[in-house]
Coordinates of C-alpha atoms and ligand atoms in Angstrom, one line a residue:
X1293 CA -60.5 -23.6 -45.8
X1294 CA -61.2 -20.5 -44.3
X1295 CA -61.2 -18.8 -41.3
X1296 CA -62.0 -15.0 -39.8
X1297 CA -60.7 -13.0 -37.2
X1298 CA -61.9 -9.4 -35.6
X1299 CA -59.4 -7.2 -33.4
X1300 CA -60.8 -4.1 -32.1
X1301 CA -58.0 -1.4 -30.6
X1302 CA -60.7 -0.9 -27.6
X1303 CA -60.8 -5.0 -27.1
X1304 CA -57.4 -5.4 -24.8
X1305 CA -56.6 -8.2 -22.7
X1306 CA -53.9 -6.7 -20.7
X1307 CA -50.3 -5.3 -21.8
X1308 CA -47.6 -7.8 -22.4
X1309 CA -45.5 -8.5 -19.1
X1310 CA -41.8 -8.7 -21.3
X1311 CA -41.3 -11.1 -18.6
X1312 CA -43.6 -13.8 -20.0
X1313 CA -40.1 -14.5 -22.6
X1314 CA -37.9 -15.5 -20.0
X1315 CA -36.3 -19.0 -20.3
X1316 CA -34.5 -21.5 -17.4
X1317 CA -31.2 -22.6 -16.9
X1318 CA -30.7 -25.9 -14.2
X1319 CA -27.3 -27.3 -12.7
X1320 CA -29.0 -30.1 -15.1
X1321 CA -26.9 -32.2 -17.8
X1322 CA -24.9 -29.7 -20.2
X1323 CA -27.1 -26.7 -19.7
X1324 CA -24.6 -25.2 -17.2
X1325 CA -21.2 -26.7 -17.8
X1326 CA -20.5 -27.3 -21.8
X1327 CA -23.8 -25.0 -22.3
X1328 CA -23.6 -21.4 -21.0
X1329 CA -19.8 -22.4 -19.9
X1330 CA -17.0 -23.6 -21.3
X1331 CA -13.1 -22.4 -20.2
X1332 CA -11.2 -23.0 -23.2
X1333 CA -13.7 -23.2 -25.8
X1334 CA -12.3 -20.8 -29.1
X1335 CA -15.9 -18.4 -28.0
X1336 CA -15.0 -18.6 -24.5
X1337 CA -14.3 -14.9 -22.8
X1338 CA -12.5 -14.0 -20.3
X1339 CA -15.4 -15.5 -17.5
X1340 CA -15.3 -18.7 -19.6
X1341 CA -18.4 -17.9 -20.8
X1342 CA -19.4 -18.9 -24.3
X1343 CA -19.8 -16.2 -26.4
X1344 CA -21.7 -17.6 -29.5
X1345 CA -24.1 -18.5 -27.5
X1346 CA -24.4 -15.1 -25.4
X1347 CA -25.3 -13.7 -28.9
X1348 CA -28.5 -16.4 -29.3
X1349 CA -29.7 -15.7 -26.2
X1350 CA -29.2 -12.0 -26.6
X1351 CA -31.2 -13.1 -30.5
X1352 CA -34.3 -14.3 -28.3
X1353 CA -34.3 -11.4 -26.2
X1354 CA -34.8 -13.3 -23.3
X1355 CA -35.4 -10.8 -20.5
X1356 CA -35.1 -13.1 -17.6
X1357 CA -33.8 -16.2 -16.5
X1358 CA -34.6 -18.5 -14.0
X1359 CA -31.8 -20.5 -11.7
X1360 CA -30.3 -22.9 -10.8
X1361 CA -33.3 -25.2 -10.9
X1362 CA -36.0 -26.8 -11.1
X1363 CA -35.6 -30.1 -9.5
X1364 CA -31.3 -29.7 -8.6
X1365 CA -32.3 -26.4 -6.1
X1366 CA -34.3 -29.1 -3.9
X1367 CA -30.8 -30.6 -2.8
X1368 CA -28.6 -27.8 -3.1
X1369 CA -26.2 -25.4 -0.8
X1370 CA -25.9 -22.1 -2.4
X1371 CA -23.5 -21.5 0.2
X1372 CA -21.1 -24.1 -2.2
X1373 CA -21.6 -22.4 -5.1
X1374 CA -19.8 -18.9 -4.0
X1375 CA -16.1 -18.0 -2.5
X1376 CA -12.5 -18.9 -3.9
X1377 CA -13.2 -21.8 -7.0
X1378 CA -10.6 -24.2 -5.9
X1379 CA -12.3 -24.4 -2.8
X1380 CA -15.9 -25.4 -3.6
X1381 CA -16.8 -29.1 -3.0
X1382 CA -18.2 -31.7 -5.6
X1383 CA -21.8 -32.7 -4.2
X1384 CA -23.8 -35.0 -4.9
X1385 CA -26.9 -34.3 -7.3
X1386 CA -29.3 -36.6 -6.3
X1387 CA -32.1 -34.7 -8.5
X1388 CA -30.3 -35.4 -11.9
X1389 CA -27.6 -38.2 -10.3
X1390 CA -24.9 -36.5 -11.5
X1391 CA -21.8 -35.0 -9.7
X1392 CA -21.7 -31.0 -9.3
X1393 CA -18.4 -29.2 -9.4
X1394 CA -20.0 -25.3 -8.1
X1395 CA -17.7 -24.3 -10.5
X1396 CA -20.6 -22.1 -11.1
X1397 CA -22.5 -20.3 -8.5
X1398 CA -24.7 -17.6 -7.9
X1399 CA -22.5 -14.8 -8.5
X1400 CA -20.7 -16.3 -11.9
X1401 CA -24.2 -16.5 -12.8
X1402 CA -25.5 -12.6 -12.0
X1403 CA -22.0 -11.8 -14.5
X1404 CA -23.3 -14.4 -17.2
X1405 CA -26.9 -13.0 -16.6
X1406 CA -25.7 -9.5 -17.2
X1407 CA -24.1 -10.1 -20.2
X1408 CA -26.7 -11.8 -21.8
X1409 CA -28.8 -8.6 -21.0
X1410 CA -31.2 -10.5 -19.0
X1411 CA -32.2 -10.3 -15.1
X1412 CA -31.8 -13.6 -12.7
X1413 CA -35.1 -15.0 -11.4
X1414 CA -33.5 -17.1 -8.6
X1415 CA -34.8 -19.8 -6.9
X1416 CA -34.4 -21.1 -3.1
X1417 CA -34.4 -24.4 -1.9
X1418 CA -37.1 -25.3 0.4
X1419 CA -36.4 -29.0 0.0
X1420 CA -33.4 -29.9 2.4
X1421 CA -33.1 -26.2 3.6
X1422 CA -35.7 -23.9 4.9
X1423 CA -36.2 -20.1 5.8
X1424 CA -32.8 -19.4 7.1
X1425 CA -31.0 -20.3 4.1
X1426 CA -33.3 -18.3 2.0
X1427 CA -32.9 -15.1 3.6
X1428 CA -29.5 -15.2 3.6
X1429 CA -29.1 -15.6 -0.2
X1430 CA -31.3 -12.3 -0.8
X1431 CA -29.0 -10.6 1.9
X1432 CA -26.0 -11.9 0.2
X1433 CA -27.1 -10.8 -3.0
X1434 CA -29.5 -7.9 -2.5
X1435 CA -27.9 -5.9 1.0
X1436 CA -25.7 -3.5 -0.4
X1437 CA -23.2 -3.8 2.4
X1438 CA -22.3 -3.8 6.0
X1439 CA -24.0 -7.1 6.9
X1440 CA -22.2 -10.4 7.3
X1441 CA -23.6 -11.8 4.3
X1442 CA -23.5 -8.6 2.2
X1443 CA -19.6 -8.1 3.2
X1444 CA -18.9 -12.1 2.3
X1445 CA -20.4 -11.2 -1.4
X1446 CA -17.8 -7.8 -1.7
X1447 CA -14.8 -10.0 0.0
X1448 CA -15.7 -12.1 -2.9
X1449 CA -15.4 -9.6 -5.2
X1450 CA -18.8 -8.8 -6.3
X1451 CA -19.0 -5.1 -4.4
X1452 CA -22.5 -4.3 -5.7
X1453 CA -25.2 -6.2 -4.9
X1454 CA -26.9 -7.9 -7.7
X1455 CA -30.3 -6.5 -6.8
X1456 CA -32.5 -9.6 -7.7
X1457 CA -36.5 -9.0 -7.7
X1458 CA -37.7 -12.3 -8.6
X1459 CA -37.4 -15.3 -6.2
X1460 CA -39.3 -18.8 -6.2
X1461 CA -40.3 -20.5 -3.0
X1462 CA -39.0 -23.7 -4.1
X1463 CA -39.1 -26.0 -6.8
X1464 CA -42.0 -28.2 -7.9
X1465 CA -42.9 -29.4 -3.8
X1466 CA -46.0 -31.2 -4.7
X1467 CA -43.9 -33.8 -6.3
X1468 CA -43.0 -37.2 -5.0
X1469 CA -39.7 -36.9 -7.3
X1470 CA -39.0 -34.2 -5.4
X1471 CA -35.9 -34.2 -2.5
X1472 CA -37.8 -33.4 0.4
X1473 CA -41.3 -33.5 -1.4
X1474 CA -43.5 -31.9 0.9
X1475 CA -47.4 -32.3 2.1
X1476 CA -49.5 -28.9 0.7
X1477 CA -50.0 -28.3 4.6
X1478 CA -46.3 -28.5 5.2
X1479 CA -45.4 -26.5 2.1
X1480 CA -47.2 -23.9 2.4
X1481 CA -46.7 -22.7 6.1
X1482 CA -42.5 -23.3 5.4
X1483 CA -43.6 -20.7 2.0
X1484 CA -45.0 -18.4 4.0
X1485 CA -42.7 -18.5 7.2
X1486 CA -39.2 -18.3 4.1
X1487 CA -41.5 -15.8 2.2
X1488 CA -42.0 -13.4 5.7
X1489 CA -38.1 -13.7 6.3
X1490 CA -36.9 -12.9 2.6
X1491 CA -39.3 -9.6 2.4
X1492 CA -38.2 -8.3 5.7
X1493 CA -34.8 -9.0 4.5
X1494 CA -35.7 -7.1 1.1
X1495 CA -39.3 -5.3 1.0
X1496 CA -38.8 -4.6 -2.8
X1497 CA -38.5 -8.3 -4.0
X1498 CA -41.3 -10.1 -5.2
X1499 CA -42.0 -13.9 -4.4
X1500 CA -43.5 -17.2 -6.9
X1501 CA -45.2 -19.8 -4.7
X1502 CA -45.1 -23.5 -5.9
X1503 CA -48.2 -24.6 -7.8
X1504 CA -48.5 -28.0 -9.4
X1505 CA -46.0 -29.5 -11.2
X1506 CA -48.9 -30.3 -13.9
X1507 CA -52.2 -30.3 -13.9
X1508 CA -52.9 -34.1 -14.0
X1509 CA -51.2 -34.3 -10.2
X1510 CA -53.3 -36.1 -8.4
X1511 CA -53.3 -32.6 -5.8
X1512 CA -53.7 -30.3 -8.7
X1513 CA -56.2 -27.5 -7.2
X1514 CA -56.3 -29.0 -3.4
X1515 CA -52.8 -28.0 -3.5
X1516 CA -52.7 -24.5 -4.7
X1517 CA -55.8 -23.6 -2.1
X1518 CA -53.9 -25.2 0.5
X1519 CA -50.9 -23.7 -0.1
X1520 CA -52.8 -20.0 -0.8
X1521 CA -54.4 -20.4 2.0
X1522 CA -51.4 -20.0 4.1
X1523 CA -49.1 -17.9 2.0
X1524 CA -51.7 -15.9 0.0
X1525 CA -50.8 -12.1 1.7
X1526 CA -46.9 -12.9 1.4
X1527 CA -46.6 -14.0 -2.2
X1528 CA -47.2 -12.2 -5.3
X1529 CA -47.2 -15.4 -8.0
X1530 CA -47.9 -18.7 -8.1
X1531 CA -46.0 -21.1 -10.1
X1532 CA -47.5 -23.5 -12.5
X1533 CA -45.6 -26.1 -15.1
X1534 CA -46.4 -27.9 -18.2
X1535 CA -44.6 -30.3 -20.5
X1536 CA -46.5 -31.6 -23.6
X1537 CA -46.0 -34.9 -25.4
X1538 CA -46.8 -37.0 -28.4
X1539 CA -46.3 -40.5 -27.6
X1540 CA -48.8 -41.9 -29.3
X1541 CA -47.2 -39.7 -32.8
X1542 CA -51.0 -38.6 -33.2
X1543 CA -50.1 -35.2 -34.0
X1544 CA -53.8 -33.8 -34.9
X1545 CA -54.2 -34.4 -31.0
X1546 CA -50.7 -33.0 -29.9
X1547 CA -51.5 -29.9 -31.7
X1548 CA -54.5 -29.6 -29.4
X1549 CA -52.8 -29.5 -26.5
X1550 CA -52.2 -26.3 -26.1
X1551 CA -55.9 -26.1 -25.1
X1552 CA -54.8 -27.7 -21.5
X1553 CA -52.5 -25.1 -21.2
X1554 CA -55.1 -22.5 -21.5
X1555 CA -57.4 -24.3 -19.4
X1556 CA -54.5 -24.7 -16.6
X1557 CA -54.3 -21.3 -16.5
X1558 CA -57.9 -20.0 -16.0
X1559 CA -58.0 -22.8 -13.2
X1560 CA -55.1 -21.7 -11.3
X1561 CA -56.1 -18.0 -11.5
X1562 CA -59.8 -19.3 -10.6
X1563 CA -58.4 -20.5 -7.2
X1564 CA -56.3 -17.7 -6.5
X1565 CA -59.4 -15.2 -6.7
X1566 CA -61.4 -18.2 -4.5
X1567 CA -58.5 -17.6 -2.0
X1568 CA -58.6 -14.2 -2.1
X1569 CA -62.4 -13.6 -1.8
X1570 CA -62.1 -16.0 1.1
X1571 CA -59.6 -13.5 2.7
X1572 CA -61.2 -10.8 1.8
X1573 CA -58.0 -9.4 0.3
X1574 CA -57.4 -6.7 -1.8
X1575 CA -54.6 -7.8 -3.5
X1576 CA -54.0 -10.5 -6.9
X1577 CA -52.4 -13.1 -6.7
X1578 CA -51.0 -13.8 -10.5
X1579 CA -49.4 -16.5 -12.6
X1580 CA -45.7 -17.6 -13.3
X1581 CA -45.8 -20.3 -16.0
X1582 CA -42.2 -20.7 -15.2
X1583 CA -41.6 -23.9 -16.5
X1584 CA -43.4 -24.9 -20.2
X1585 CA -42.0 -26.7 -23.5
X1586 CA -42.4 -30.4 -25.4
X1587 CA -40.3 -32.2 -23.8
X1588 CA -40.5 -36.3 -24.6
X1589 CA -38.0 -37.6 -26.8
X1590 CA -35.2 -37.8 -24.3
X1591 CA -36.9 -39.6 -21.7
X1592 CA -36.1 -43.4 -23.0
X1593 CA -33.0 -42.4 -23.7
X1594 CA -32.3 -40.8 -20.5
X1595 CA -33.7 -43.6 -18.2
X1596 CA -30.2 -45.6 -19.8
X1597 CA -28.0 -42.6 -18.7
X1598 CA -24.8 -43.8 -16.7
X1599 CA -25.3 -41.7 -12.8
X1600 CA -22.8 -39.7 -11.4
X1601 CA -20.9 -38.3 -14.2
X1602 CA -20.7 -34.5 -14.8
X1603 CA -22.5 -32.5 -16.6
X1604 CA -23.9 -35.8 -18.7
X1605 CA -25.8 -35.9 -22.1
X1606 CA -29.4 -35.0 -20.4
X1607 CA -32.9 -34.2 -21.8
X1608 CA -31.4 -33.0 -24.8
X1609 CA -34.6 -33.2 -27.0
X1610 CA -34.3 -32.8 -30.6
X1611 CA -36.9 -30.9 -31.9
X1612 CA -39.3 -31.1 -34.9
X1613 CA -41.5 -29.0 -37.0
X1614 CA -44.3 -30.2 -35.4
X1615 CA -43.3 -29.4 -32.1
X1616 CA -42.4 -25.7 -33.2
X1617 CA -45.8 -26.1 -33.7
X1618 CA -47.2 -26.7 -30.3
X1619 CA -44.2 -24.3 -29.0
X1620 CA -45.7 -21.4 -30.9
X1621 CA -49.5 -22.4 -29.6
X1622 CA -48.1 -22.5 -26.3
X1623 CA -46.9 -19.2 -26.7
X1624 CA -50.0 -17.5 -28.6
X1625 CA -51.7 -19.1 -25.5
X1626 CA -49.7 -17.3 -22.8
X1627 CA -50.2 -14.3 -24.9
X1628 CA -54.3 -14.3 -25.0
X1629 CA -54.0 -14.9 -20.8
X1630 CA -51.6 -11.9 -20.6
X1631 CA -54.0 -10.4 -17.6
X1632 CA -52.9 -13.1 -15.5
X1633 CA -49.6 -14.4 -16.6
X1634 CA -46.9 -11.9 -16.1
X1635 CA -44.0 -14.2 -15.8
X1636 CA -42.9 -17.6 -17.9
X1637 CA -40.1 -19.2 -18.7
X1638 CA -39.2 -21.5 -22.1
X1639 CA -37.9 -24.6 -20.0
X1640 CA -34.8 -24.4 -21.0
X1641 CA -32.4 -22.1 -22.3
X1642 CA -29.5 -24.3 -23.5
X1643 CA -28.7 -28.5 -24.6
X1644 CA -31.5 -29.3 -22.0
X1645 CA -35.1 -29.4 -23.9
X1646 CA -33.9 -26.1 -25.5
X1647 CA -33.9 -23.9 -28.3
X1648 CA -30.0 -23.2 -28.0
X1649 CA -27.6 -26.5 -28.5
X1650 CA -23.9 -26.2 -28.7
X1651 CA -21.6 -28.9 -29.3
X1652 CA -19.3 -29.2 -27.0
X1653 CA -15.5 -27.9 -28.6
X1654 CA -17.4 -27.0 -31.5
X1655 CA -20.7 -24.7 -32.5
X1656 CA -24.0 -23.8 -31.5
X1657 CA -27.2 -24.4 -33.5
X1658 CA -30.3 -23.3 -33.3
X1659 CA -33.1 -25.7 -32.6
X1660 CA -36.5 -25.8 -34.5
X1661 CA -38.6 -24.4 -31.6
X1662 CA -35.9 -21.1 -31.4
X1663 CA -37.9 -19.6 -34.0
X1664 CA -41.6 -18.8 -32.8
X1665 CA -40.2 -18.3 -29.4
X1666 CA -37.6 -15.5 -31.4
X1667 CA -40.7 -14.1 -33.3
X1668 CA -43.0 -13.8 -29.8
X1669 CA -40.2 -12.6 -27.7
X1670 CA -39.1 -9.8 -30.7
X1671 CA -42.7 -8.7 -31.7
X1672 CA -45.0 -9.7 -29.0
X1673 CA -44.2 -6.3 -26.9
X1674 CA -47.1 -4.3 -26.6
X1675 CA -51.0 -5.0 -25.6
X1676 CA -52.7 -8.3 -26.5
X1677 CA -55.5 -8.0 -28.4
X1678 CA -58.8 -10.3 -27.7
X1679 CA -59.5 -11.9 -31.0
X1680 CA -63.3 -12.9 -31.9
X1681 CA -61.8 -16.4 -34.2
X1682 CA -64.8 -18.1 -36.5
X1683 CA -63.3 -20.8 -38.2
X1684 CA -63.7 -24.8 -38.4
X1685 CA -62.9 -27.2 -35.3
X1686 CA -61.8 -30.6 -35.3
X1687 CA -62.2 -33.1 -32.1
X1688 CA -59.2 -35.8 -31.8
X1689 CA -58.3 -38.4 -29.1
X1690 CA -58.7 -36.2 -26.0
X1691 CA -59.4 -32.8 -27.1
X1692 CA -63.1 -31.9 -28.7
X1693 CA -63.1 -28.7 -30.5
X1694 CA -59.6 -27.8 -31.5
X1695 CA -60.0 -24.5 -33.8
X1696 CA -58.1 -24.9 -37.0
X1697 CA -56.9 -21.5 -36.4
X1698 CA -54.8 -20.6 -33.3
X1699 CA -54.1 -17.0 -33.1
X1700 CA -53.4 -13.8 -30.7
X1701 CA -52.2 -10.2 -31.7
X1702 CA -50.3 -7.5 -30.1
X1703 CA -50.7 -4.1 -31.0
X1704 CA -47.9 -1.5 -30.3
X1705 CA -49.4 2.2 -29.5
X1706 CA -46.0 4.0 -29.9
X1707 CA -45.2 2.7 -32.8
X1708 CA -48.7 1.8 -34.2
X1709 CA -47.9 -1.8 -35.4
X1710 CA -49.4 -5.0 -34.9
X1711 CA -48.5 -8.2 -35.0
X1712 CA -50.3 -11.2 -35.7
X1713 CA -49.6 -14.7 -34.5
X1714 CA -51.1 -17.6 -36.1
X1715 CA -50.9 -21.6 -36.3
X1716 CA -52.5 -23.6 -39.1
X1717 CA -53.4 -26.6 -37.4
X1718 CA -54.8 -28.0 -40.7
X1719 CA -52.0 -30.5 -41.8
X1720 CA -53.9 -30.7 -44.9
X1721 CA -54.6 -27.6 -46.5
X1722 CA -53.4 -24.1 -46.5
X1723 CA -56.2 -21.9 -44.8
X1724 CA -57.3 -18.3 -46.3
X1725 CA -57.2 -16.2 -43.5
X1726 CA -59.2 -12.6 -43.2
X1727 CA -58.3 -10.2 -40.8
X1728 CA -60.7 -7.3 -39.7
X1729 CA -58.7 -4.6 -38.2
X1730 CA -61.1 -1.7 -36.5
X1731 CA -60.3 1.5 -35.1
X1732 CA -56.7 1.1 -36.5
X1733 CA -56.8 3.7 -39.0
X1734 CA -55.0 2.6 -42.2
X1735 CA -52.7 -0.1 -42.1
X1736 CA -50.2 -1.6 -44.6
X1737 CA -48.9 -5.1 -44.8
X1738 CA -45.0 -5.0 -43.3
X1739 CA -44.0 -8.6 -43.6
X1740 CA -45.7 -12.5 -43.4
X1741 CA -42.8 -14.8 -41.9
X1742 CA -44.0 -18.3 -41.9
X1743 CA -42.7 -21.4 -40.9
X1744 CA -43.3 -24.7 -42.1
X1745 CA -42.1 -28.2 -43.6
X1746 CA -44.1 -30.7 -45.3
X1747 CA -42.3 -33.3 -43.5
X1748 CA -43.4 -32.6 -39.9
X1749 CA -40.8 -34.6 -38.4
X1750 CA -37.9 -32.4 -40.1
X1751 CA -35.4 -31.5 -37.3
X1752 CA -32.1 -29.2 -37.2
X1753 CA -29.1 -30.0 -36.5
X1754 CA -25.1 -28.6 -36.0
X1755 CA -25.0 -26.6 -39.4
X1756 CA -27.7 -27.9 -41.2
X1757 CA -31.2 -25.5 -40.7
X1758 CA -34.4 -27.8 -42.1
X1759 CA -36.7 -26.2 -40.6
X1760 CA -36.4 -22.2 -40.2
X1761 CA -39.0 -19.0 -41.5
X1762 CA -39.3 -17.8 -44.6
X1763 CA -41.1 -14.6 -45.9
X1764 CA -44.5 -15.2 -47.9
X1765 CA -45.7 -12.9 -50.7
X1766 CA -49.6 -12.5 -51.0
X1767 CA -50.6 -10.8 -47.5
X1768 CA -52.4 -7.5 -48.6
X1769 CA -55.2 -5.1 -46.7
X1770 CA -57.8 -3.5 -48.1
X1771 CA -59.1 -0.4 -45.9
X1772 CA -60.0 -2.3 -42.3
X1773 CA -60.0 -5.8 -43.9
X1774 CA -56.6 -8.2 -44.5
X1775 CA -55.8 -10.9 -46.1
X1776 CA -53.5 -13.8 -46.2
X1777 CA -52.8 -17.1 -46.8
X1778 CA -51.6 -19.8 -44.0
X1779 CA -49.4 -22.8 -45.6
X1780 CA -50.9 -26.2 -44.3
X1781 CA -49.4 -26.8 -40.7
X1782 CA -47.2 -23.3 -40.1
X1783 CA -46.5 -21.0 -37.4
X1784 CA -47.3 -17.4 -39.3
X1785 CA -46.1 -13.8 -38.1
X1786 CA -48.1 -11.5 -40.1
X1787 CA -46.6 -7.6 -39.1
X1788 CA -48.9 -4.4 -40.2
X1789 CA -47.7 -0.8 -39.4
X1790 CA -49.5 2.4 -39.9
X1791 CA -49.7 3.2 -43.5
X1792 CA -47.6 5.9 -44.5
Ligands
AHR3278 O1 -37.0 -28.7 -16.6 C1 -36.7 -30.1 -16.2 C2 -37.3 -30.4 -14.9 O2 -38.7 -30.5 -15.0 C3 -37.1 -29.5 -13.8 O3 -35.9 -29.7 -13.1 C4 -38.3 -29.8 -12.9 O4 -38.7 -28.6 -12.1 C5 -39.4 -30.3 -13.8 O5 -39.9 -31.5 -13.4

């Protein structure tokens, strides 16, 4: 099989937002406690903080990270999560029903932040709490000093402020799963009345408004016009989440999912602009896919979980080759909607439906899905490129017209690289694949990484790596035109640099 692709240097879709590699990381099963911290682990530091997996995260490059939830911020008191440790009550999570120590809070988790090298994205809850509550987190962490709140954060210890730009309105409100689930009328006049309050409190931050939780809720488009419709001049994103699945183990169809994401996305910004025409309003609303992964083989096993235990065994999916698969769609997908999604986040970062697992005493591993989300995050800086794709389409249980050949590119004008991302969706057959480069100048071929498995179901595991990249020989450019060859079912990296 073949397939073509053209990228012109004058055919941009937007430069990369580095933000669109962020991950998550919930008060949710052992992503927190066992996950990012564990006192008396041998890679524990002095915070408690687990140092082998500091150095994955630091691997990904993950530039931002999204807390403490997800569903757990709908229920919680930052307010329990700060001041002397001993003192800090056990709630009640009645998201995940677990128990929650607040061993960690907000400011343990600006120190962990920092040392991963990556900036908080913090989220408020606008379930059980409301406007007053949120402003006083951003002047808790944002004021530098001589407030109440500002001079609580240095008695604590924390003397400068931790200067946080990115905040979320609330978790997910659209959902009836959700603690204190809200009506798109009620949500989005308590957005815009917390959203008013936080930006007087801090002009510079910028704010994510609650989309759908997916786009098969029942409200998915009512709800993000409603909600516009009253916060549209005081928000700056609007949130939008995705989970994929294969149930059914069809995986010709689960490949094609990743079309759904990409449709999601040029729905959601298709309202926003509705909204803002309607205002007449000269400002963008954009997209923060800050929640999107596979997540599905935990659930069963989940529903049996004991409640109220802490920090329990949760959504800790085990990932396969063919969901790196859909993982690295997902993320060539976010890449070729880079003019409207400028933040996302790889839901989640550690032991929950993650790329990172530790054990807990003993190592961490990395999961099959670490790898294109490495390769995106470390090469997929730059300006995406709109490819013009001709190759064969297939049509499977709910998708028509799934292209063999997933692909975006992002081309570095320091340096002069590009980098090309590609999926073979063909589980069959390896696919030739020519590349027509123009207005590049000459080229040369730096690398092919591939990764692939001919058992699709191979997973990794605490010291044993199945499934991880490998270099390929036979990638070569001729003038303007390259050439390689994509194994059957593989996630491909192919990097070209200015020739010398
Ligand atoms: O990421 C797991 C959960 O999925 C989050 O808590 C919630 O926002 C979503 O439903």
């Amino acid at each position: 099989m073949k397939a073509k692709i053209v990228f012109h240097k004058d055919f941009q879709i937007s430069s990369v937002d580095e933000r669109i590699y962020g991950s998550f990381v919930e008060h949710l099963g052992r992503c927190v406690y066992t996950g990012i911290y564990e006192p008396g682990h041998p890679e524990a530091d002095d915070l408690g903080f687990r140092r082998d997996v500091i150095k994955l995260v630091k691997e990904l490059k993950v530039p931002l990270v999204r807390y403490p939830g997800g569903n757990f911020v709908s229920g919680y008191n930052w307010e329990d999560g700060i001041g002397p440790a001993g003192a800090r009550p056990v709630r009640t999570d009645l998201a995940w029903k677990s128990l929650e120590s607040n061993r960690i809070g907000t400011n343990e988790f600006a120190q962990w932040a920092k040392r991963a090298d990556a900036d908080v994205m913090m989220a408020v809850n606008l379930g059980t709490r409301g406007a007053d509550a949120a402003r006083n987190i951003v002047e808790y962490c944002n004021i530098p000093r001589g407030t109440y709140w500002s001079d609580l954060r240095r008695s604590h210890g924390y003397e400068d402020p931790h200067a946080i730009k990115l905040w979320c309105l609330g978790n997910e409100m659209d959902g009836p799963w959700q603690i204190c689930h809200r009506t798109a009328e009620e949500y989005g006049r308590i957005a815009a009345e917390a959203a008013k309050v936080m930006k007087w409190t801090d002009p510079s931050i910028e704010l994510v408004a609650c989309g759908s939780s997916n786009a098969r809720m029942p409200t998915f488009g009512d709800w993000e016009k409603t909600v516009l419709d009253h916060c549209y001049e005081h928000v700056d994103y609007i949130s939008l989440h995705i989970y994929f699945a294969n149930h059914e183990n069809d995986t010709p169809n689960f490949l094609g999912r990743s079309l759904e994401m990409d449709t999601f996305i040029k729905t959601v910004a298709g309202i926003c602009d509705h909204v803002k025409a309607k205002k007449r309003s000269a400002k963008t609303v954009n997209l923060s896919f800050d929640e999107w992964n596979v997540w599905f083989h935990s659930r069963d096993q989940d529903k049996k979980a004991e409640p109220w235990g802490y920090a329990p065994s949760l959504l800790e999916d085990i990932y396969t080759m063919e969901d790196a698969l859909v993982v690295g769609c997902m993320l060539i997908t976010l890449l070729r909607n880079a003019d409207r999604v400028k933040v996302a986040c790889l839901a989640q970062l550690v032991n929950v439906i993650a790329p990172i697992m530790t054990v807990s005493g003993g190592g961490a591993w990395r999961q099959t899905i670490f790898y294109p989300f490495l390769h995106a995050a470390k090469y997929g800086r730059g300006v995406s490129l709109q490819p013009a794709v001709t190759c064969g389409k297939y049509d499977s249980r709910e998708y028509s017209g799934i292209p063999y050949v997933d692909s975006a590119a992002v081309y570095d004008e320091a340096s002069g690289e590009i980098t090309i991302f590609a999926v073979n969706r063909n589980l069959a057959e390896p696919m030739r694949l020519d590349v027509d480069l123009l207005d590049f100048g000459k080229l040369r071929v730096m690398e092919h990484i591939a990764m692939h498995n001919v058992d699709l179901k191979a997973v990794n595991g605490p010291g044993v790596e199945r499934v991880a990249p490998c270099s390929v020989s036979g990638a070569r450019i001729d003038g303007t035109a390259m050439e390689a060859q994509l194994p059957a079912a593989s996630w491909n990296v192919i990097r070209l640099a200015p020739a010398k």
